[in-house]
Amino acid sequence: MTIGAVLFDCDGVLVDSEVVGLEDSAEFLRQRGFDWGPSELIRRFTGKRDDRFRAELIEAYGDVLGRPATEAEADELFEGMLEARRLNKHKMQIVEGAIETMAVTQRLGLPMAVASSSRQEHLDSKIDRFRFAAFVRPHVYSADRVAHGKPAPDIFLHSAEQLGIAPQNCLVLEDSPYGVMAGVAAGMEVWGFLGGGHCFDGHSERLSAAGAVKVFDDHFAVQQELIAVMEEHI
Ligand SMILES: [Mg+2]
């Protein structure tokens, strides 16, 4: 494959946001009868857009209640859980080495975009707060703007189109199985990323099973590989 562009997922790849608020969300759900721990929450929902996340959570709530949740109960549960997550938003950190990976990408002459399941307003604030903007703007795309969230390929195809690069020449960096599946469905090469704080045991195998051709422990390893692959083509 000839790499013509790099598409970055945001949460868990650039910003260590997945792990923030996880305990709070799990506790909130525990109080409502769920028996999911943090790793179960990550396994079920990481990388999914809110609409799908909500639908699956509400369905599981029906199992907990022994009957379908009412619309009001569903709203209370989902919004309450998001609120529990948001309480610790200020603790969010950049993933170590993420800026350097963008700098290497730029130095290699590759255009780049961020393609995320996060809502556009949240995504914009993360991109600006952690200083990714200078590398990647204006190519910051939320799945809000396409018909289907990950694992559908829409947001990656949209990003490739905006960059003017054919999907088969786009490299995707992803930390969630659904994100990996989305990249594969878009016809792109996907590298799995384990450098986020939420990557529990077995995560590497799950990314490989979803179709990641390589899996990396941190950004330094990604940079080395990117440079090596690009040098092969010179
Ligand atoms: Mg992610």
mmCIF file of C-alpha atoms and ligand atoms in Angstrom:
data_model
loop_
_atom_site.group_PDB
_atom_site.id
_atom_site.type_symbol
_atom_site.label_atom_id
_atom_site.label_comp_id
_atom_site.label_asym_id
_atom_site.label_seq_id
_atom_site.Cartn_x
_atom_site.Cartn_y
_atom_site.Cartn_z
ATOM 1 C CA MET A 1 0.000 0.000 0.000
ATOM 2 C CA THR A 2 1.156 3.514 -0.787
ATOM 3 C CA ILE A 3 0.238 5.834 2.042
ATOM 4 C CA GLY A 4 -1.198 9.094 0.764
ATOM 5 C CA ALA A 5 -2.815 10.403 3.947
ATOM 6 C CA VAL A 6 -3.256 9.569 7.617
ATOM 7 C CA LEU A 7 -6.679 9.601 9.311
ATOM 8 C CA PHE A 8 -6.560 9.810 13.082
ATOM 9 C CA ASP A 9 -9.281 8.725 15.439
ATOM 10 C CA CYS A 10 -9.412 11.191 18.355
ATOM 11 C CA ASP A 11 -10.519 9.543 21.596
ATOM 12 C CA GLY A 12 -7.987 6.989 22.768
ATOM 13 C CA VAL A 13 -5.514 7.914 20.025
ATOM 14 C CA LEU A 14 -4.900 11.659 20.359
ATOM 15 C CA VAL A 15 -6.687 12.388 23.626
ATOM 16 C CA ASP A 16 -6.892 9.996 26.536
ATOM 17 C CA SER A 17 -10.566 10.618 27.060
ATOM 18 C CA GLU A 18 -12.009 7.114 27.106
ATOM 19 C CA VAL A 19 -10.664 6.313 30.533
ATOM 20 C CA VAL A 20 -11.819 9.593 32.067
ATOM 21 C CA GLY A 21 -15.111 9.284 33.864
ATOM 22 C CA LEU A 22 -15.230 5.555 33.329
ATOM 23 C CA GLU A 23 -15.441 4.687 37.019
ATOM 24 C CA ASP A 24 -18.073 7.393 37.465
ATOM 25 C CA SER A 25 -20.165 6.047 34.608
ATOM 26 C CA ALA A 26 -19.854 2.473 35.880
ATOM 27 C CA GLU A 27 -20.890 3.594 39.376
ATOM 28 C CA PHE A 28 -23.866 5.523 37.999
ATOM 29 C CA LEU A 29 -25.017 2.418 36.128
ATOM 30 C CA ARG A 30 -24.346 0.157 39.126
ATOM 31 C CA GLN A 31 -26.737 2.276 41.176
ATOM 32 C CA ARG A 32 -29.382 1.513 38.563
ATOM 33 C CA GLY A 33 -28.879 -2.236 38.670
ATOM 34 C CA PHE A 34 -26.247 -2.826 36.003
ATOM 35 C CA ASP A 35 -23.355 -5.109 36.861
ATOM 36 C CA TRP A 36 -20.860 -3.743 34.339
ATOM 37 C CA GLY A 37 -17.379 -2.744 35.391
ATOM 38 C CA PRO A 38 -15.198 -0.239 33.509
ATOM 39 C CA SER A 39 -13.695 -2.826 31.160
ATOM 40 C CA GLU A 40 -17.170 -4.073 30.227
ATOM 41 C CA LEU A 41 -18.231 -0.508 29.432
ATOM 42 C CA ILE A 42 -15.179 -0.039 27.225
ATOM 43 C CA ARG A 43 -15.775 -3.339 25.458
ATOM 44 C CA ARG A 44 -19.402 -2.536 24.720
ATOM 45 C CA PHE A 45 -19.313 1.109 23.768
ATOM 46 C CA THR A 46 -15.908 2.534 22.885
ATOM 47 C CA GLY A 47 -15.813 4.081 19.432
ATOM 48 C CA LYS A 48 -19.576 4.102 18.950
ATOM 49 C CA ARG A 49 -21.501 7.220 18.117
ATOM 50 C CA ASP A 50 -24.001 8.393 20.747
ATOM 51 C CA ASP A 51 -27.127 7.229 18.907
ATOM 52 C CA ARG A 52 -25.957 3.642 18.762
ATOM 53 C CA PHE A 53 -24.483 3.762 22.245
ATOM 54 C CA ARG A 54 -27.822 5.019 23.588
ATOM 55 C CA ALA A 55 -29.895 2.408 21.768
ATOM 56 C CA GLU A 56 -27.788 -0.470 23.065
ATOM 57 C CA LEU A 57 -27.676 0.910 26.587
ATOM 58 C CA ILE A 58 -31.446 1.351 26.706
ATOM 59 C CA GLU A 59 -31.961 -2.166 25.415
ATOM 60 C CA ALA A 60 -29.745 -3.505 28.198
ATOM 61 C CA TYR A 61 -31.691 -1.344 30.674
ATOM 62 C CA GLY A 62 -34.793 -3.297 29.649
ATOM 63 C CA ASP A 63 -33.049 -6.491 30.752
ATOM 64 C CA VAL A 64 -32.160 -4.889 34.077
ATOM 65 C CA LEU A 65 -35.735 -3.652 34.638
ATOM 66 C CA GLY A 66 -37.395 -6.820 33.364
ATOM 67 C CA ARG A 67 -39.515 -4.695 30.981
ATOM 68 C CA PRO A 68 -38.777 -2.072 28.310
ATOM 69 C CA ALA A 69 -37.626 1.268 29.725
ATOM 70 C CA THR A 70 -40.017 4.171 29.225
ATOM 71 C CA GLU A 71 -38.830 7.158 27.157
ATOM 72 C CA ALA A 72 -38.402 9.200 30.349
ATOM 73 C CA GLU A 73 -36.372 6.453 32.036
ATOM 74 C CA ALA A 74 -34.251 6.076 28.927
ATOM 75 C CA ASP A 75 -33.496 9.808 28.831
ATOM 76 C CA GLU A 76 -32.698 9.928 32.530
ATOM 77 C CA LEU A 77 -30.335 6.986 32.226
ATOM 78 C CA PHE A 78 -28.437 8.113 29.155
ATOM 79 C CA GLU A 79 -28.146 11.803 30.021
ATOM 80 C CA GLY A 80 -27.273 10.925 33.625
ATOM 81 C CA MET A 81 -24.494 8.657 32.474
ATOM 82 C CA LEU A 82 -23.072 11.291 30.132
ATOM 83 C CA GLU A 83 -23.224 13.795 32.974
ATOM 84 C CA ALA A 84 -21.352 11.383 35.265
ATOM 85 C CA ARG A 85 -18.652 11.098 32.600
ATOM 86 C CA ARG A 86 -18.421 14.848 32.094
ATOM 87 C CA LEU A 87 -17.789 15.560 35.777
ATOM 88 C CA ASN A 88 -14.141 14.619 35.387
ATOM 89 C CA LYS A 89 -13.589 16.064 31.943
ATOM 90 C CA HIS A 90 -10.903 18.407 33.236
ATOM 91 C CA LYS A 91 -8.703 15.379 33.983
ATOM 92 C CA MET A 92 -8.469 14.509 30.298
ATOM 93 C CA GLN A 93 -4.895 14.266 29.028
ATOM 94 C CA ILE A 94 -3.199 14.198 25.670
ATOM 95 C CA VAL A 95 -1.927 10.748 24.680
ATOM 96 C CA GLU A 96 1.831 10.945 25.027
ATOM 97 C CA GLY A 97 3.555 11.392 21.672
ATOM 98 C CA ALA A 98 0.402 12.272 19.723
ATOM 99 C CA ILE A 99 1.649 15.717 18.696
ATOM 100 C CA GLU A 100 4.952 14.200 17.565
ATOM 101 C CA THR A 101 3.093 11.669 15.401
ATOM 102 C CA MET A 102 1.299 14.550 13.679
ATOM 103 C CA ALA A 103 4.619 16.382 13.286
ATOM 104 C CA VAL A 104 6.196 13.288 11.688
ATOM 105 C CA THR A 105 3.171 12.889 9.400
ATOM 106 C CA GLN A 106 3.527 16.496 8.305
ATOM 107 C CA ARG A 107 7.283 16.155 7.775
ATOM 108 C CA LEU A 108 6.656 13.130 5.560
ATOM 109 C CA GLY A 109 4.447 15.360 3.421
ATOM 110 C CA LEU A 110 1.256 13.449 4.174
ATOM 111 C CA PRO A 111 -2.069 15.258 4.517
ATOM 112 C CA MET A 112 -4.040 14.311 7.612
ATOM 113 C CA ALA A 113 -7.508 14.461 9.128
ATOM 114 C CA VAL A 114 -9.217 13.583 12.385
ATOM 115 C CA ALA A 115 -12.263 11.315 11.960
ATOM 116 C CA SER A 116 -14.150 10.817 15.203
ATOM 117 C CA SER A 117 -17.374 9.473 16.718
ATOM 118 C CA SER A 118 -17.342 12.382 19.165
ATOM 119 C CA ARG A 119 -19.899 15.171 18.736
ATOM 120 C CA GLN A 120 -18.452 18.013 16.623
ATOM 121 C CA GLU A 121 -18.461 20.585 19.444
ATOM 122 C CA HIS A 122 -16.657 18.219 21.831
ATOM 123 C CA LEU A 123 -14.242 17.181 19.101
ATOM 124 C CA ASP A 124 -13.424 20.799 18.241
ATOM 125 C CA SER A 125 -12.728 21.632 21.853
ATOM 126 C CA LYS A 126 -10.366 18.662 22.251
ATOM 127 C CA ILE A 127 -8.505 19.472 19.029
ATOM 128 C CA ASP A 128 -7.998 23.084 20.076
ATOM 129 C CA ARG A 129 -7.276 22.461 23.748
ATOM 130 C CA PHE A 130 -4.434 20.032 23.029
ATOM 131 C CA ARG A 131 -2.922 22.033 20.138
ATOM 132 C CA PHE A 132 -3.572 19.608 17.301
ATOM 133 C CA ALA A 133 -5.278 22.369 15.343
ATOM 134 C CA ALA A 134 -2.141 23.731 13.643
ATOM 135 C CA PHE A 135 -1.452 20.328 12.088
ATOM 136 C CA VAL A 136 -4.884 19.161 11.145
ATOM 137 C CA ARG A 137 -7.334 22.009 10.652
ATOM 138 C CA PRO A 138 -9.563 22.365 8.704
ATOM 139 C CA HIS A 139 -9.824 18.578 8.439
ATOM 140 C CA VAL A 140 -11.566 17.778 11.731
ATOM 141 C CA TYR A 141 -14.606 15.614 11.081
ATOM 142 C CA SER A 142 -17.247 14.329 13.455
ATOM 143 C CA ALA A 143 -19.527 11.414 12.610
ATOM 144 C CA ASP A 144 -22.333 13.951 13.266
ATOM 145 C CA ARG A 145 -21.948 14.999 9.646
ATOM 146 C CA VAL A 146 -22.521 11.565 8.054
ATOM 147 C CA ALA A 147 -25.461 9.150 7.932
ATOM 148 C CA HIS A 148 -23.909 6.295 9.898
ATOM 149 C CA GLY A 149 -21.404 6.230 12.740
ATOM 150 C CA LYS A 150 -18.579 3.711 13.124
ATOM 151 C CA PRO A 151 -18.421 0.746 12.470
ATOM 152 C CA ALA A 152 -19.917 2.048 9.194
ATOM 153 C CA PRO A 153 -17.205 3.497 6.915
ATOM 154 C CA ASP A 154 -18.949 6.856 6.351
ATOM 155 C CA ILE A 155 -16.748 9.174 8.415
ATOM 156 C CA PHE A 156 -13.512 7.782 7.002
ATOM 157 C CA LEU A 157 -14.816 7.970 3.420
ATOM 158 C CA HIS A 158 -15.951 11.540 4.055
ATOM 159 C CA SER A 159 -12.528 12.473 5.432
ATOM 160 C CA ALA A 160 -10.718 10.911 2.467
ATOM 161 C CA GLU A 161 -12.964 12.783 0.082
ATOM 162 C CA GLN A 162 -12.319 16.084 1.857
ATOM 163 C CA LEU A 163 -8.560 15.459 1.628
ATOM 164 C CA GLY A 164 -8.845 14.454 -2.032
ATOM 165 C CA ILE A 165 -7.064 11.135 -1.385
ATOM 166 C CA ALA A 166 -8.381 7.751 -2.585
ATOM 167 C CA PRO A 167 -9.602 5.565 0.303
ATOM 168 C CA GLN A 168 -7.161 2.769 -0.567
ATOM 169 C CA ASN A 169 -4.286 5.204 0.016
ATOM 170 C CA CYS A 170 -5.489 6.274 3.445
ATOM 171 C CA LEU A 171 -3.972 4.897 6.608
ATOM 172 C CA VAL A 172 -6.219 4.877 9.696
ATOM 173 C CA LEU A 173 -4.987 4.946 13.291
ATOM 174 C CA GLU A 174 -7.649 3.552 15.650
ATOM 175 C CA ASP A 175 -7.949 2.313 19.224
ATOM 176 C CA SER A 176 -11.419 0.708 19.163
ATOM 177 C CA PRO A 177 -12.630 -2.437 17.390
ATOM 178 C CA TYR A 178 -15.588 -0.497 15.913
ATOM 179 C CA GLY A 179 -13.231 2.142 14.571
ATOM 180 C CA VAL A 180 -10.989 -0.519 13.065
ATOM 181 C CA MET A 181 -14.016 -2.136 11.415
ATOM 182 C CA ALA A 182 -15.046 1.245 10.001
ATOM 183 C CA GLY A 183 -11.612 1.798 8.465
ATOM 184 C CA VAL A 184 -11.539 -1.700 6.985
ATOM 185 C CA ALA A 185 -15.046 -1.215 5.574
ATOM 186 C CA ALA A 186 -13.794 1.989 3.921
ATOM 187 C CA GLY A 187 -11.119 -0.044 2.124
ATOM 188 C CA MET A 188 -8.293 1.507 4.133
ATOM 189 C CA GLU A 189 -5.299 0.057 5.923
ATOM 190 C CA VAL A 190 -5.846 0.259 9.680
ATOM 191 C CA TRP A 191 -3.198 0.288 12.380
ATOM 192 C CA GLY A 192 -4.407 -0.493 15.895
ATOM 193 C CA PHE A 193 -3.300 1.699 18.772
ATOM 194 C CA LEU A 194 -2.934 0.594 22.398
ATOM 195 C CA GLY A 195 -1.427 3.714 23.939
ATOM 196 C CA GLY A 196 -4.629 4.961 25.589
ATOM 197 C CA GLY A 197 -5.244 4.330 29.278
ATOM 198 C CA HIS A 198 -8.331 2.217 28.609
ATOM 199 C CA CYS A 199 -6.632 -0.647 26.796
ATOM 200 C CA PHE A 200 -7.240 -3.615 29.064
ATOM 201 C CA ASP A 201 -6.103 -7.214 28.553
ATOM 202 C CA GLY A 202 -7.015 -8.708 25.226
ATOM 203 C CA HIS A 203 -7.427 -5.348 23.510
ATOM 204 C CA SER A 204 -4.635 -6.012 21.032
ATOM 205 C CA GLU A 205 -6.276 -9.299 19.967
ATOM 206 C CA ARG A 206 -9.639 -7.558 19.593
ATOM 207 C CA LEU A 207 -8.133 -4.914 17.294
ATOM 208 C CA SER A 208 -6.407 -7.586 15.200
ATOM 209 C CA ALA A 209 -9.616 -9.603 14.997
ATOM 210 C CA ALA A 210 -11.431 -6.473 13.793
ATOM 211 C CA GLY A 211 -8.927 -6.172 10.947
ATOM 212 C CA ALA A 212 -5.978 -4.076 12.149
ATOM 213 C CA VAL A 213 -2.942 -5.187 10.151
ATOM 214 C CA LYS A 214 -0.483 -3.949 12.777
ATOM 215 C CA VAL A 215 -0.922 -2.985 16.420
ATOM 216 C CA PHE A 216 1.283 -0.509 18.293
ATOM 217 C CA ASP A 217 1.828 0.054 21.999
ATOM 218 C CA ASP A 218 2.562 3.775 21.783
ATOM 219 C CA HIS A 219 3.033 6.758 19.476
ATOM 220 C CA PHE A 220 6.792 6.339 19.294
ATOM 221 C CA ALA A 221 6.324 2.907 17.672
ATOM 222 C CA VAL A 222 3.783 4.381 15.235
ATOM 223 C CA GLN A 223 6.227 7.112 14.206
ATOM 224 C CA GLN A 224 9.043 4.612 13.599
ATOM 225 C CA GLU A 225 6.807 2.438 11.450
ATOM 226 C CA LEU A 226 5.398 5.364 9.491
ATOM 227 C CA ILE A 227 8.901 6.580 8.669
ATOM 228 C CA ALA A 228 10.035 3.066 7.744
ATOM 229 C CA VAL A 229 7.060 2.463 5.454
ATOM 230 C CA MET A 230 7.464 5.828 3.717
ATOM 231 C CA GLU A 231 11.197 5.235 3.171
ATOM 232 C CA GLU A 232 10.427 1.967 1.386
ATOM 233 C CA HIS A 233 8.645 3.977 -1.277
ATOM 234 C CA ILE A 234 11.405 6.496 -1.951
HETATM 235 MG MG MG B 1 -11.213 5.934 19.761
#
